[in-house]
mmCIF file of C-alpha atoms in Angstrom:
data_model
loop_
_atom_site.group_PDB
_atom_site.id
_atom_site.type_symbol
_atom_site.label_atom_id
_atom_site.label_comp_id
_atom_site.label_asym_id
_atom_site.label_seq_id
_atom_site.Cartn_x
_atom_site.Cartn_y
_atom_site.Cartn_z
ATOM 1 C CA MET A 205 61.810 -27.341 10.373
ATOM 2 C CA ALA A 206 64.924 -27.503 6.907
ATOM 3 C CA GLU A 207 62.615 -30.184 5.318
ATOM 4 C CA GLN A 208 60.113 -27.537 4.761
ATOM 5 C CA LEU A 209 62.323 -24.446 4.322
ATOM 6 C CA ASN A 210 63.540 -26.649 1.223
ATOM 7 C CA ASP A 211 60.714 -28.036 0.102
ATOM 8 C CA ARG A 212 59.374 -23.379 0.405
ATOM 9 C CA GLU A 213 62.335 -22.927 -2.102
ATOM 10 C CA GLY A 214 61.931 -25.200 -4.345
ATOM 11 C CA SER A 215 58.450 -24.552 -4.911
ATOM 12 C CA GLY A 216 59.405 -20.966 -5.394
ATOM 13 C CA LEU A 217 61.581 -21.520 -7.946
ATOM 14 C CA ALA A 218 59.238 -23.560 -9.222
ATOM 15 C CA ASP A 219 56.969 -20.079 -9.914
ATOM 16 C CA LYS A 220 60.053 -18.491 -11.379
ATOM 17 C CA LEU A 221 61.101 -20.915 -13.966
ATOM 18 C CA MET A 222 57.112 -20.803 -14.982
ATOM 19 C CA GLN A 223 57.212 -17.015 -15.471
ATOM 20 C CA TYR A 224 60.009 -17.928 -18.442
ATOM 21 C CA LEU A 225 57.226 -20.029 -19.917
ATOM 22 C CA PRO A 226 55.770 -19.177 -23.171
ATOM 23 C CA ALA A 227 51.781 -18.739 -21.142
ATOM 24 C CA ARG A 228 50.483 -21.682 -23.992
ATOM 25 C CA PHE A 229 52.857 -24.311 -22.313
ATOM 26 C CA ARG A 230 52.065 -23.246 -18.381
ATOM 27 C CA PRO A 231 50.138 -25.787 -16.515
ATOM 28 C CA GLY A 232 46.135 -24.920 -16.661
ATOM 29 C CA THR A 233 46.488 -22.287 -19.153
ATOM 30 C CA ALA A 234 43.105 -22.700 -21.285
ATOM 31 C CA VAL A 235 44.257 -22.346 -24.844
ATOM 32 C CA VAL A 236 41.535 -22.235 -28.098
ATOM 33 C CA PRO A 237 43.303 -22.561 -31.076
ATOM 34 C CA VAL A 238 41.482 -20.397 -34.513
ATOM 35 C CA VAL A 239 41.432 -21.419 -37.583
ATOM 36 C CA ARG A 240 39.566 -18.829 -40.226
ATOM 37 C CA LEU A 241 38.223 -20.771 -43.747
ATOM 38 C CA SER A 242 37.248 -18.328 -45.610
ATOM 39 C CA GLY A 243 36.372 -17.907 -49.025
ATOM 40 C CA VAL A 244 34.886 -19.805 -52.408
ATOM 41 C CA ILE A 245 35.233 -23.535 -52.124
ATOM 42 C CA GLY A 246 36.742 -25.915 -54.436
ATOM 43 C CA ALA A 247 37.314 -22.821 -57.525
ATOM 44 C CA VAL A 248 40.317 -22.998 -57.895
ATOM 45 C CA THR A 249 42.734 -21.047 -60.337
ATOM 46 C CA PRO A 250 46.252 -20.503 -61.007
ATOM 47 C CA LEU A 251 45.926 -16.648 -59.340
ATOM 48 C CA ARG A 252 42.525 -17.700 -57.633
ATOM 49 C CA PRO A 253 42.559 -20.564 -55.000
ATOM 50 C CA GLY A 254 39.482 -21.752 -53.353
ATOM 51 C CA MET A 255 39.129 -23.073 -50.238
ATOM 52 C CA THR A 256 40.282 -26.903 -50.603
ATOM 53 C CA LEU A 257 41.285 -30.219 -48.502
ATOM 54 C CA ALA A 258 44.913 -30.167 -49.265
ATOM 55 C CA GLY A 259 44.393 -25.920 -48.886
ATOM 56 C CA VAL A 260 43.599 -26.330 -44.967
ATOM 57 C CA ALA A 261 44.601 -30.217 -43.717
ATOM 58 C CA ARG A 262 47.757 -29.443 -42.658
ATOM 59 C CA VAL A 263 46.096 -25.902 -40.575
ATOM 60 C CA LEU A 264 43.463 -27.886 -39.519
ATOM 61 C CA GLU A 265 45.920 -30.966 -37.771
ATOM 62 C CA ARG A 266 48.063 -28.305 -35.861
ATOM 63 C CA ALA A 267 44.869 -27.088 -34.514
ATOM 64 C CA PHE A 268 44.365 -30.550 -33.481
ATOM 65 C CA SER A 269 47.377 -31.052 -31.986
ATOM 66 C CA TYR A 270 48.055 -28.096 -29.977
ATOM 67 C CA ARG A 271 49.059 -28.713 -26.190
ATOM 68 C CA ASN A 272 46.665 -27.205 -24.362
ATOM 69 C CA ALA A 273 43.750 -26.738 -26.218
ATOM 70 C CA LYS A 274 40.385 -27.361 -24.396
ATOM 71 C CA ALA A 275 38.499 -26.746 -28.407
ATOM 72 C CA VAL A 276 38.774 -25.707 -31.519
ATOM 73 C CA ALA A 277 37.319 -22.747 -33.270
ATOM 74 C CA LEU A 278 36.837 -22.423 -36.667
ATOM 75 C CA VAL A 279 35.888 -19.055 -38.196
ATOM 76 C CA ILE A 280 33.700 -19.252 -40.853
ATOM 77 C CA ASN A 281 33.575 -16.950 -44.212
ATOM 78 C CA SER A 282 32.049 -18.416 -47.315
ATOM 79 C CA PRO A 283 29.111 -18.721 -49.446
ATOM 80 C CA GLY A 284 29.815 -22.301 -51.102
ATOM 81 C CA GLY A 285 30.650 -23.894 -54.026
ATOM 82 C CA SER A 286 32.560 -28.107 -54.792
ATOM 83 C CA PRO A 287 30.723 -30.186 -52.687
ATOM 84 C CA VAL A 288 32.744 -32.649 -52.317
ATOM 85 C CA GLN A 289 35.735 -30.470 -51.414
ATOM 86 C CA SER A 290 33.084 -28.817 -48.694
ATOM 87 C CA ARG A 291 32.062 -32.718 -47.831
ATOM 88 C CA GLN A 292 35.851 -32.980 -47.351
ATOM 89 C CA ILE A 293 36.843 -30.943 -45.297
ATOM 90 C CA TYR A 294 33.568 -31.284 -42.916
ATOM 91 C CA LEU A 295 35.067 -34.997 -42.845
ATOM 92 C CA ARG A 296 38.621 -34.131 -41.861
ATOM 93 C CA ILE A 297 37.478 -32.096 -38.487
ATOM 94 C CA LYS A 298 34.683 -34.321 -37.326
ATOM 95 C CA GLN A 299 37.876 -36.998 -37.772
ATOM 96 C CA LEU A 300 40.456 -34.997 -35.608
ATOM 97 C CA ALA A 301 38.182 -34.081 -33.252
ATOM 98 C CA ALA A 302 37.040 -37.642 -32.363
ATOM 99 C CA GLU A 303 40.456 -38.535 -32.701
ATOM 100 C CA LYS A 304 41.691 -35.890 -30.043
ATOM 101 C CA LYS A 305 38.682 -35.652 -28.452
ATOM 102 C CA LEU A 306 37.547 -31.825 -28.310
ATOM 103 C CA PRO A 307 34.619 -29.715 -28.779
ATOM 104 C CA VAL A 308 34.608 -27.645 -31.961
ATOM 105 C CA LEU A 309 33.076 -24.436 -31.426
ATOM 106 C CA VAL A 310 32.245 -22.396 -35.121
ATOM 107 C CA PHE A 311 32.139 -18.837 -35.776
ATOM 108 C CA VAL A 312 29.939 -17.506 -38.535
ATOM 109 C CA GLU A 313 31.180 -14.154 -39.778
ATOM 110 C CA ASP A 314 29.239 -12.572 -43.249
ATOM 111 C CA VAL A 315 28.211 -15.682 -44.329
ATOM 112 C CA ALA A 316 28.316 -19.678 -44.406
ATOM 113 C CA ALA A 317 26.128 -21.136 -46.916
ATOM 114 C CA SER A 318 25.754 -23.804 -48.618
ATOM 115 C CA GLY A 319 29.170 -25.979 -48.657
ATOM 116 C CA GLY A 320 29.560 -22.765 -45.759
ATOM 117 C CA TYR A 321 27.591 -24.134 -44.146
ATOM 118 C CA MET A 322 27.891 -27.484 -44.518
ATOM 119 C CA ILE A 323 31.689 -26.948 -42.817
ATOM 120 C CA ALA A 324 30.480 -25.016 -40.526
ATOM 121 C CA CYS A 325 28.126 -28.216 -39.078
ATOM 122 C CA ALA A 326 31.128 -29.790 -38.373
ATOM 123 C CA GLY A 327 31.021 -28.181 -35.176
ATOM 124 C CA ASP A 328 29.247 -29.243 -31.721
ATOM 125 C CA GLU A 329 27.927 -25.395 -31.830
ATOM 126 C CA ILE A 330 27.627 -22.693 -34.385
ATOM 127 C CA ILE A 331 27.532 -19.200 -32.997
ATOM 128 C CA CYS A 332 27.072 -16.477 -35.252
ATOM 129 C CA ASP A 333 26.551 -12.402 -35.531
ATOM 130 C CA PRO A 334 22.782 -10.944 -35.816
ATOM 131 C CA SER A 335 23.604 -10.185 -39.672
ATOM 132 C CA SER A 336 25.252 -13.627 -40.541
ATOM 133 C CA ILE A 337 23.423 -15.267 -43.204
ATOM 134 C CA LEU A 338 23.515 -19.367 -43.411
ATOM 135 C CA GLY A 339 22.186 -21.631 -45.448
ATOM 136 C CA SER A 340 21.431 -22.614 -48.991
ATOM 137 C CA ILE A 341 21.076 -26.413 -48.346
ATOM 138 C CA GLY A 342 20.745 -26.994 -52.164
ATOM 139 C CA VAL A 343 22.673 -27.299 -55.059
ATOM 140 C CA VAL A 344 23.167 -25.471 -57.935
ATOM 141 C CA GLY A 345 24.800 -24.929 -61.405
ATOM 142 C CA GLY A 346 25.093 -22.663 -64.033
ATOM 143 C CA SER A 347 25.893 -22.593 -67.775
ATOM 144 C CA PHE A 348 25.425 -20.030 -70.769
ATOM 145 C CA GLY A 349 24.290 -20.801 -74.272
ATOM 146 C CA PHE A 350 26.938 -19.617 -76.767
ATOM 147 C CA GLN A 351 25.069 -20.917 -79.884
ATOM 148 C CA GLU A 352 22.629 -17.638 -81.574
ATOM 149 C CA ALA A 353 26.153 -15.574 -81.150
ATOM 150 C CA ILE A 354 28.188 -17.390 -82.573
ATOM 151 C CA ARG A 355 25.825 -18.610 -85.509
ATOM 152 C CA ARG A 356 25.720 -15.082 -85.628
ATOM 153 C CA LEU A 357 30.153 -14.185 -85.779
ATOM 154 C CA GLY A 358 30.095 -17.033 -88.702
ATOM 155 C CA ILE A 359 31.699 -18.817 -86.421
ATOM 156 C CA GLU A 360 31.812 -23.277 -87.202
ATOM 157 C CA ARG A 361 31.353 -25.447 -84.468
ATOM 158 C CA ARG A 362 33.359 -28.439 -84.578
ATOM 159 C CA LEU A 363 32.947 -31.226 -81.581
ATOM 160 C CA TYR A 364 34.467 -34.768 -81.841
ATOM 161 C CA THR A 365 32.856 -37.176 -79.350
ATOM 162 C CA ALA A 366 33.093 -41.122 -78.423
ATOM 163 C CA GLY A 367 29.663 -41.331 -76.464
ATOM 164 C CA ALA A 368 26.813 -40.597 -76.343
ATOM 165 C CA HIS A 369 26.444 -37.514 -73.706
ATOM 166 C CA LYS A 370 30.175 -36.520 -73.887
ATOM 167 C CA ALA A 371 29.297 -33.568 -74.943
ATOM 168 C CA MET A 372 26.602 -32.465 -72.715
ATOM 169 C CA LEU A 373 25.659 -29.504 -71.815
ATOM 170 C CA ASP A 374 27.947 -27.704 -74.040
ATOM 171 C CA PRO A 375 27.190 -24.224 -73.960
ATOM 172 C CA PHE A 376 27.748 -23.826 -78.170
ATOM 173 C CA LEU A 377 25.195 -26.664 -78.503
ATOM 174 C CA PRO A 378 20.809 -26.484 -77.737
ATOM 175 C CA GLU A 379 19.976 -27.031 -74.976
ATOM 176 C CA ASN A 380 18.800 -30.239 -75.205
ATOM 177 C CA PRO A 381 16.064 -31.814 -72.777
ATOM 178 C CA ASP A 382 17.339 -34.635 -71.840
ATOM 179 C CA ASP A 383 20.290 -34.008 -70.957
ATOM 180 C CA VAL A 384 19.007 -31.089 -68.232
ATOM 181 C CA ALA A 385 16.599 -33.916 -67.137
ATOM 182 C CA ARG A 386 19.883 -35.989 -66.538
ATOM 183 C CA LEU A 387 21.972 -33.330 -64.607
ATOM 184 C CA LYS A 388 18.734 -32.378 -62.236
ATOM 185 C CA ALA A 389 18.618 -35.917 -60.988
ATOM 186 C CA LEU A 390 22.358 -35.543 -60.388
ATOM 187 C CA GLN A 391 21.669 -32.790 -58.635
ATOM 188 C CA ARG A 392 18.603 -34.160 -56.613
ATOM 189 C CA GLU A 393 21.521 -36.860 -54.898
ATOM 190 C CA ILE A 394 24.063 -34.632 -54.451
ATOM 191 C CA HIS A 395 21.071 -32.251 -52.303
ATOM 192 C CA GLN A 396 20.333 -35.709 -50.219
ATOM 193 C CA ILE A 397 23.635 -36.801 -49.482
ATOM 194 C CA PHE A 398 23.350 -32.483 -47.937
ATOM 195 C CA ILE A 399 19.956 -33.074 -46.288
ATOM 196 C CA ALA A 400 21.782 -36.201 -44.977
ATOM 197 C CA LEU A 401 24.926 -34.708 -43.316
ATOM 198 C CA VAL A 402 22.841 -31.730 -41.251
ATOM 199 C CA LYS A 403 20.560 -33.548 -39.826
ATOM 200 C CA GLU A 404 22.777 -36.315 -38.569
ATOM 201 C CA SER A 405 24.569 -33.004 -37.241
ATOM 202 C CA ARG A 406 22.357 -31.279 -36.339
ATOM 203 C CA GLY A 407 19.770 -34.001 -34.552
ATOM 204 C CA ALA A 408 17.083 -32.556 -32.779
ATOM 205 C CA ARG A 409 18.043 -29.327 -33.014
ATOM 206 C CA LEU A 410 16.643 -28.299 -36.385
ATOM 207 C CA LYS A 411 12.890 -27.234 -35.835
ATOM 208 C CA GLY A 412 12.322 -26.290 -39.212
ATOM 209 C CA ALA A 413 9.874 -28.571 -41.833
ATOM 210 C CA ASP A 414 12.205 -30.162 -44.517
ATOM 211 C CA ASP A 415 10.147 -27.527 -46.613
ATOM 212 C CA THR A 416 11.176 -24.850 -45.348
ATOM 213 C CA LEU A 417 14.988 -26.468 -44.332
ATOM 214 C CA PHE A 418 15.978 -27.832 -47.852
ATOM 215 C CA THR A 419 14.821 -25.625 -50.597
ATOM 216 C CA GLY A 420 17.979 -23.201 -50.743
ATOM 217 C CA GLU A 421 16.600 -20.838 -49.221
ATOM 218 C CA TYR A 422 19.200 -19.138 -46.484
ATOM 219 C CA TRP A 423 17.730 -16.568 -42.851
ATOM 220 C CA ALA A 424 19.945 -14.084 -40.951
ATOM 221 C CA GLY A 425 20.708 -15.210 -37.512
ATOM 222 C CA GLU A 426 18.171 -14.748 -35.212
ATOM 223 C CA SER A 427 16.150 -16.718 -37.987
ATOM 224 C CA SER A 428 19.032 -19.190 -38.018
ATOM 225 C CA ILE A 429 18.189 -19.490 -34.464
ATOM 226 C CA ALA A 430 14.475 -20.313 -34.805
ATOM 227 C CA LEU A 431 15.053 -22.904 -37.298
ATOM 228 C CA GLY A 432 17.706 -24.858 -35.341
ATOM 229 C CA LEU A 433 20.195 -23.906 -37.897
ATOM 230 C CA ALA A 434 22.783 -22.271 -34.651
ATOM 231 C CA ASP A 435 22.951 -22.054 -31.588
ATOM 232 C CA GLY A 436 23.607 -19.188 -30.066
ATOM 233 C CA ILE A 437 24.227 -15.356 -31.262
ATOM 234 C CA GLY A 438 27.624 -14.287 -30.484
ATOM 235 C CA ASP A 439 31.142 -13.320 -30.934
ATOM 236 C CA LEU A 440 34.226 -15.666 -31.169
ATOM 237 C CA ARG A 441 36.196 -13.664 -28.146
ATOM 238 C CA SER A 442 33.446 -12.597 -25.613
ATOM 239 C CA THR A 443 32.549 -16.377 -26.256
ATOM 240 C CA LEU A 444 35.278 -17.503 -25.420
ATOM 241 C CA ARG A 445 36.564 -15.660 -22.495
ATOM 242 C CA ALA A 446 33.270 -16.291 -21.031
ATOM 243 C CA ARG A 447 33.593 -20.280 -21.381
ATOM 244 C CA TYR A 448 37.342 -20.180 -20.758
ATOM 245 C CA GLY A 449 37.801 -17.542 -18.550
ATOM 246 C CA GLU A 450 39.421 -14.282 -18.807
ATOM 247 C CA LYS A 451 43.107 -15.458 -20.236
ATOM 248 C CA VAL A 452 42.705 -18.072 -22.837
ATOM 249 C CA LEU A 453 44.942 -18.369 -24.935
ATOM 250 C CA THR A 454 43.470 -17.895 -28.510
ATOM 251 C CA PRO A 455 46.012 -18.467 -31.337
ATOM 252 C CA VAL A 456 45.482 -18.308 -35.021
ATOM 253 C CA ILE A 457 46.863 -20.730 -36.745
ATOM 254 C CA ALA A 458 47.371 -19.738 -40.317
ATOM 255 C CA GLN A 459 48.642 -21.280 -43.497
ATOM 256 C CA PRO A 460 52.783 -20.883 -43.171
ATOM 257 C CA THR A 461 53.970 -17.733 -46.089
ATOM 258 C CA GLY A 462 56.971 -16.835 -47.328
ATOM 259 C CA LEU A 463 60.415 -19.025 -47.579
ATOM 260 C CA LEU A 464 58.888 -21.254 -44.950
ATOM 261 C CA SER A 465 55.917 -22.257 -46.906
ATOM 262 C CA GLY A 466 58.166 -23.842 -49.893
ATOM 263 C CA LEU A 467 60.359 -25.988 -47.213
ATOM 264 C CA LEU A 468 57.080 -26.879 -46.496
ATOM 265 C CA GLY A 469 56.336 -27.883 -49.632
ATOM 266 C CA ARG A 470 53.695 -25.738 -50.270
ATOM 267 C CA LYS A 471 53.378 -23.147 -53.314
ATOM 268 C CA SER A 472 52.300 -20.014 -53.354
ATOM 269 C CA PRO A 473 49.861 -19.276 -56.575
ATOM 270 C CA GLY A 474 50.732 -16.800 -59.115
ATOM 271 C CA ALA A 475 53.232 -16.029 -61.893
ATOM 272 C CA GLY A 476 56.692 -17.960 -60.185
ATOM 273 C CA GLN A 477 54.196 -20.807 -61.330
ATOM 274 C CA LEU A 478 53.648 -20.004 -64.810
ATOM 275 C CA SER A 479 55.293 -19.229 -67.522
ATOM 276 C CA ALA A 480 54.409 -15.823 -69.246
ATOM 277 C CA MET A 481 53.128 -16.766 -71.805
ATOM 278 C CA GLU A 482 51.167 -19.980 -69.697
ATOM 279 C CA SER A 483 49.627 -16.711 -67.416
ATOM 280 C CA MET A 484 48.600 -14.381 -70.570
ATOM 281 C CA ALA A 485 46.416 -17.874 -71.684
ATOM 282 C CA GLY A 486 45.129 -18.373 -68.949
ATOM 283 C CA LEU A 487 43.794 -14.702 -68.576
ATOM 284 C CA PRO A 488 40.337 -15.497 -70.284
ATOM 285 C CA ASP A 489 39.663 -18.617 -67.736
ATOM 286 C CA GLU A 490 40.852 -16.125 -64.984
ATOM 287 C CA LEU A 491 38.407 -13.626 -66.000
ATOM 288 C CA ILE A 492 35.258 -15.736 -65.558
ATOM 289 C CA SER A 493 36.602 -17.856 -62.609
ATOM 290 C CA ALA A 494 36.560 -14.212 -60.987
ATOM 291 C CA VAL A 495 33.304 -12.966 -62.339
ATOM 292 C CA GLU A 496 31.768 -16.658 -61.240
ATOM 293 C CA THR A 497 33.708 -16.309 -57.902
ATOM 294 C CA ARG A 498 31.485 -12.392 -57.334
ATOM 295 C CA ALA A 499 28.577 -13.990 -58.373
ATOM 296 C CA ILE A 500 28.575 -16.328 -55.756
ATOM 297 C CA TRP A 501 29.117 -14.138 -53.201
ATOM 298 C CA ALA A 502 26.810 -11.283 -55.015
ATOM 299 C CA LYS A 503 23.889 -13.677 -54.539
ATOM 300 C CA PHE A 504 23.779 -13.137 -50.320
ATOM 301 C CA GLY A 505 24.464 -9.415 -50.652
ATOM 302 C CA PHE A 506 28.802 -9.251 -50.392
#
């Protein structure tokens, strides 16, 4: 009888102690860390850093190492950008998921297009809103031609190179058809890498023909599901509660800011990194970058 009382008292004490532990440390508590991946990928300027592997690696590692995690949720809102950075982020997510043996659920907000969709393919499931835009599986590049403008202004272009194609597609020189052909060949090569990644990731879920899926076209949520580019309609909160219970914890894993970011070696972009003269000198590039970023988002109506 005394032993039973001692067991009950010990159990009661343990239960009381558990109440003082943070919820995520309590046995049986379901936790799904959330990482937001937003913005143009790889478009980095001093005042407008884009999404890069270097910028998101620490956050991803923290999310996949979270105690009691049942899965990792990625919230994506990106119109794309650098194919290299997109694929590197995709690979890091796949590597961490395999190492930690955790499923990855991707939730698309406004848009997961081009490189944004490439990153979304790292998920075991892609869940979107009916009005989300997905796809744009293609490669694009653009420039301007200023040769007539500088001629009218009486400006002489002086360019010195070593290498026959070093000045390829220079915007102040007339367009050379051979240079355009070389660029298009490069784009086709990158496009095939993108296509192979989507096919490997989505597999038999893809329902559309290649000449539909891989033309660079994009679709809203329901059409994306019909083509196999996404798996379902839903939102993060409702979906995670339905799968892991009403008490599921969804901590958002974000980059450190302020003093802590400095201690961890992450410098915030801005005037603190540049002298006044450097900042002024960079304004034209910053303005062009801002216009280009806005143009990328505007393509999808945002």
